[in-house]
Amino acid sequence: GRTPGQTMIKKLPQFLALLAIVTSIFVGLGCVESPATVLFFDDFNGSEAYLWHVDQGDWSVINGAYYQRNSNITAPGLNPAFGGRMLSHIKGANYSDFEATVEAQAFSPPMRHRELAMIFRATSDFQNFYHFRLKVGQTDGDDHIELWKYIDGDAVFLQRTPFNYQIDETFVFKLSANGDQIKAKVWRKGDSEPFGWALAVTDSDYSSGFFTLATYSTKGRFD
């Protein structure tokens, strides 16, 4: 079942699950996973995001969702090591294997170039991590979903596929990290979840770390 405005982590038999508005996991065709232990839950119904740490940006809870309201990547006081990204991670959580589903929406900035992202298995200084993002390019038709890896702050490309982005739409991000197998996909809220994974890579450099929501050059809403 689905309950709007919920973010939770469940422990599955072989991996953890960070779930936004998803309360059961379906495995294979017609099989439903047995009830899982909830490790993290936040429905954003309060006035503060007590379970989240703001690393950079203007993050706050508004009307049952988590908003990031700074689109200025050159604003004074930003940490240059973060490359202009606005970041907020789950407090005290060091996740290894998990499945995550998050709704996200980018709000129109003055420039077209922007991204919504989930950063995972990250070190506390955000110099080493995996990066799953919807990247909106400078021109129409230059939009992609991508997987990257950062090593001591340097970006290493893993995989991308084209994606038809439409302004101000809400998207569903789904990410699986199980051992060295990393898979991801994005679809529009209201559409059926696509069968299979749009991105799939094998990489073993990072085994655990922070789970983080991120924006670049845009205001955003996460649920």
Short mmCIF file of C-alpha atoms in Angstrom, two decimals:
data_model
loop_
_atom_site.label_atom_id
_atom_site.label_comp_id
_atom_site.label_asym_id
_atom_site.label_seq_id
_atom_site.Cartn_x
_atom_site.Cartn_y
_atom_site.Cartn_z
CA GLY A 1 0.00 0.00 0.00
CA ARG A 2 1.00 3.65 -0.30
CA THR A 3 0.66 6.45 2.23
CA PRO A 4 1.52 9.96 0.95
CA GLY A 5 4.40 11.80 2.56
CA GLN A 6 6.25 8.91 4.18
CA THR A 7 9.94 8.11 4.11
CA MET A 8 11.07 4.91 5.75
CA ILE A 9 13.83 2.33 5.82
CA LYS A 10 12.99 -1.34 6.07
CA LYS A 11 15.27 -4.28 6.66
CA LEU A 12 14.70 -6.98 4.06
CA PRO A 13 16.12 -10.50 4.24
CA GLN A 14 19.15 -9.57 2.15
CA PHE A 15 19.23 -5.77 2.05
CA LEU A 16 17.98 -2.56 3.62
CA ALA A 17 15.24 -0.48 2.04
CA LEU A 18 14.86 3.28 2.22
CA LEU A 19 11.33 3.89 1.02
CA ALA A 20 9.45 7.10 0.34
CA ILE A 21 5.69 6.34 0.34
CA VAL A 22 6.28 2.64 -0.38
CA THR A 23 5.19 0.21 2.31
CA SER A 24 5.74 -3.18 0.67
CA ILE A 25 8.34 -4.68 -1.65
CA PHE A 26 7.39 -6.90 -4.56
CA VAL A 27 9.91 -9.53 -5.60
CA GLY A 28 9.73 -11.36 -8.92
CA LEU A 29 6.38 -11.89 -10.67
CA GLY A 30 3.39 -12.22 -8.36
CA CYS A 31 5.46 -12.74 -5.20
CA VAL A 32 5.22 -10.35 -2.24
CA GLU A 33 8.07 -10.07 0.26
CA SER A 34 7.21 -10.91 3.86
CA PRO A 35 6.72 -7.98 6.29
CA ALA A 36 9.97 -6.12 6.91
CA THR A 37 11.39 -4.41 9.98
CA VAL A 38 11.20 -0.61 9.66
CA LEU A 39 14.60 0.92 10.46
CA PHE A 40 13.80 4.52 9.50
CA PHE A 41 10.54 6.46 9.25
CA ASP A 42 9.78 10.14 8.63
CA ASP A 43 6.47 11.38 7.25
CA PHE A 44 7.53 15.08 7.28
CA ASN A 45 4.29 15.96 9.07
CA GLY A 46 6.09 17.92 11.77
CA SER A 47 7.60 21.37 11.50
CA GLU A 48 11.24 20.20 11.55
CA ALA A 49 13.26 17.49 9.81
CA TYR A 50 14.72 16.16 13.06
CA LEU A 51 16.06 12.98 11.46
CA TRP A 52 17.99 14.80 8.71
CA HIS A 53 21.28 16.70 8.83
CA VAL A 54 21.67 19.71 6.51
CA ASP A 55 25.14 19.71 4.97
CA GLN A 56 24.50 22.60 2.60
CA GLY A 57 21.47 24.51 1.34
CA ASP A 58 18.18 25.90 2.62
CA TRP A 59 16.28 22.77 3.68
CA SER A 60 12.97 22.78 5.58
CA VAL A 61 9.72 20.88 5.99
CA ILE A 62 6.74 22.51 4.26
CA ASN A 63 3.26 20.96 3.96
CA GLY A 64 4.43 17.38 4.53
CA ALA A 65 7.46 17.42 2.22
CA TYR A 66 11.18 18.27 2.43
CA TYR A 67 12.08 21.38 0.44
CA GLN A 68 15.47 22.73 -0.65
CA ARG A 69 15.07 26.44 -1.54
CA ASN A 70 18.50 27.60 -2.69
CA SER A 71 19.28 27.47 -6.42
CA ASN A 72 22.32 29.78 -6.32
CA ILE A 73 25.39 27.59 -6.79
CA THR A 74 27.74 30.57 -6.26
CA ALA A 75 26.08 31.98 -3.12
CA PRO A 76 28.51 33.26 -0.46
CA GLY A 77 29.43 30.77 2.24
CA LEU A 78 29.01 27.58 0.21
CA ASN A 79 31.57 24.84 0.73
CA PRO A 80 33.59 24.65 -2.53
CA ALA A 81 34.24 20.94 -1.90
CA PHE A 82 30.55 20.23 -2.52
CA GLY A 83 30.67 21.57 -6.08
CA GLY A 84 27.60 23.79 -5.66
CA ARG A 85 25.33 20.92 -4.55
CA MET A 86 22.81 21.35 -1.77
CA LEU A 87 22.91 18.27 0.48
CA SER A 88 20.98 16.75 3.37
CA HIS A 89 21.63 13.25 4.74
CA ILE A 90 19.89 10.94 7.21
CA LYS A 91 21.47 11.48 10.63
CA GLY A 92 23.72 8.76 12.00
CA ALA A 93 22.88 6.29 9.24
CA ASN A 94 25.63 4.26 7.59
CA TYR A 95 23.86 2.18 4.94
CA SER A 96 25.42 -0.63 2.94
CA ASP A 97 22.88 -2.66 0.93
CA PHE A 98 19.47 -1.07 0.44
CA GLU A 99 16.64 -0.21 -1.91
CA ALA A 100 15.44 3.39 -2.02
CA THR A 101 12.40 5.03 -3.58
CA VAL A 102 12.01 8.82 -3.42
CA GLU A 103 9.67 11.31 -5.07
CA ALA A 104 11.36 14.51 -6.24
CA GLN A 105 10.47 17.68 -8.12
CA ALA A 106 12.73 20.44 -9.45
CA PHE A 107 11.37 23.99 -9.54
CA SER A 108 12.22 26.25 -12.45
CA PRO A 109 15.46 28.21 -11.95
CA PRO A 110 16.61 31.04 -14.28
CA MET A 111 18.91 28.63 -16.15
CA ARG A 112 17.91 25.26 -17.62
CA HIS A 113 20.87 23.27 -16.33
CA ARG A 114 19.94 21.52 -13.04
CA GLU A 115 19.85 18.17 -11.27
CA LEU A 116 17.95 16.15 -8.70
CA ALA A 117 20.03 13.44 -7.08
CA MET A 118 20.49 10.74 -4.49
CA ILE A 119 24.04 10.41 -3.16
CA PHE A 120 24.81 7.15 -1.36
CA ARG A 121 27.57 5.21 0.37
CA ALA A 122 29.08 8.63 0.96
CA THR A 123 31.90 9.67 3.29
CA SER A 124 31.15 12.52 5.72
CA ASP A 125 33.19 15.01 3.69
CA PHE A 126 31.32 14.08 0.49
CA GLN A 127 34.50 13.44 -1.44
CA ASN A 128 33.91 9.71 -1.99
CA PHE A 129 30.46 8.40 -2.93
CA TYR A 130 28.11 7.10 -5.62
CA HIS A 131 25.82 9.57 -7.35
CA PHE A 132 22.45 8.81 -9.03
CA ARG A 133 20.96 11.85 -10.74
CA LEU A 134 18.45 13.22 -13.20
CA LYS A 135 20.53 15.77 -15.11
CA VAL A 136 18.79 18.44 -17.15
CA GLY A 137 21.12 19.72 -19.86
CA GLN A 138 21.68 23.15 -21.33
CA THR A 139 19.39 22.48 -24.33
CA ASP A 140 16.23 20.49 -25.10
CA GLY A 141 17.01 16.84 -25.75
CA ASP A 142 20.13 16.91 -23.55
CA ASP A 143 18.52 15.32 -20.47
CA HIS A 144 19.74 12.06 -18.90
CA ILE A 145 19.61 9.85 -15.84
CA GLU A 146 23.13 8.97 -14.79
CA LEU A 147 25.30 7.03 -12.34
CA TRP A 148 28.64 8.49 -11.29
CA LYS A 149 31.31 7.72 -8.73
CA TYR A 150 33.43 10.32 -6.92
CA ILE A 151 36.96 9.49 -5.81
CA ASP A 152 38.60 12.14 -3.62
CA GLY A 153 36.29 14.72 -5.17
CA ASP A 154 36.94 13.73 -8.80
CA ALA A 155 33.97 12.50 -10.86
CA VAL A 156 34.15 9.12 -12.63
CA PHE A 157 31.41 8.39 -15.16
CA LEU A 158 29.67 5.02 -14.84
CA GLN A 159 26.53 4.99 -17.03
CA ARG A 160 23.77 7.17 -18.51
CA THR A 161 20.61 6.90 -20.59
CA PRO A 162 18.48 9.66 -22.20
CA PHE A 163 15.40 10.87 -20.33
CA ASN A 164 12.62 13.17 -21.54
CA TYR A 165 12.42 15.81 -18.80
CA GLN A 166 9.41 18.14 -18.55
CA ILE A 167 9.60 21.21 -16.35
CA ASP A 168 8.01 21.16 -12.86
CA GLU A 169 6.95 17.49 -13.08
CA THR A 170 7.28 15.14 -10.11
CA PHE A 171 9.44 12.07 -10.66
CA VAL A 172 9.95 8.81 -8.78
CA PHE A 173 13.57 7.73 -8.28
CA LYS A 174 14.31 4.10 -7.50
CA LEU A 175 17.77 2.89 -6.56
CA SER A 176 19.13 -0.52 -5.55
CA ALA A 177 22.60 -1.06 -4.07
CA ASN A 178 23.25 -4.71 -3.27
CA GLY A 179 26.89 -5.61 -2.83
CA ASP A 180 28.69 -4.46 -5.97
CA GLN A 181 25.45 -4.38 -8.02
CA ILE A 182 24.01 -0.86 -8.44
CA LYS A 183 20.76 -0.32 -10.37
CA ALA A 184 18.53 2.70 -10.90
CA LYS A 185 15.53 4.09 -12.79
CA VAL A 186 13.25 7.14 -12.90
CA TRP A 187 9.64 7.55 -13.99
CA ARG A 188 6.91 10.18 -13.80
CA LYS A 189 4.66 10.14 -10.77
CA GLY A 190 1.31 8.67 -11.80
CA ASP A 191 2.82 6.40 -14.45
CA SER A 192 3.40 2.69 -13.89
CA GLU A 193 6.85 1.72 -12.71
CA PRO A 194 8.97 0.63 -15.70
CA PHE A 195 9.87 -3.05 -15.86
CA GLY A 196 13.57 -3.67 -15.33
CA TRP A 197 16.28 -1.13 -14.60
CA ALA A 198 17.35 1.77 -16.82
CA LEU A 199 20.87 1.77 -15.36
CA ALA A 200 22.88 -1.17 -14.01
CA VAL A 201 26.59 -1.20 -13.14
CA THR A 202 29.01 -3.36 -11.18
CA ASP A 203 31.34 -1.44 -8.86
CA SER A 204 32.85 -2.42 -5.50
CA ASP A 205 34.80 0.68 -4.44
CA TYR A 206 32.34 1.75 -1.72
CA SER A 207 30.41 -0.64 0.51
CA SER A 208 28.59 1.73 2.91
CA GLY A 209 28.05 5.36 3.86
CA PHE A 210 25.56 8.20 4.16
CA PHE A 211 22.32 8.34 2.17
CA THR A 212 21.77 11.90 0.95
CA LEU A 213 19.26 13.96 -1.00
CA ALA A 214 20.77 16.56 -3.32
CA THR A 215 19.99 19.34 -5.77
CA TYR A 216 22.13 21.39 -8.11
CA SER A 217 21.15 24.79 -9.55
CA THR A 218 17.50 24.32 -8.60
CA LYS A 219 15.03 24.48 -5.76
CA GLY A 220 13.52 21.08 -5.10
CA ARG A 221 10.92 19.10 -3.17
CA PHE A 222 11.38 15.56 -1.84
CA ASP A 223 8.72 13.24 -0.41
#
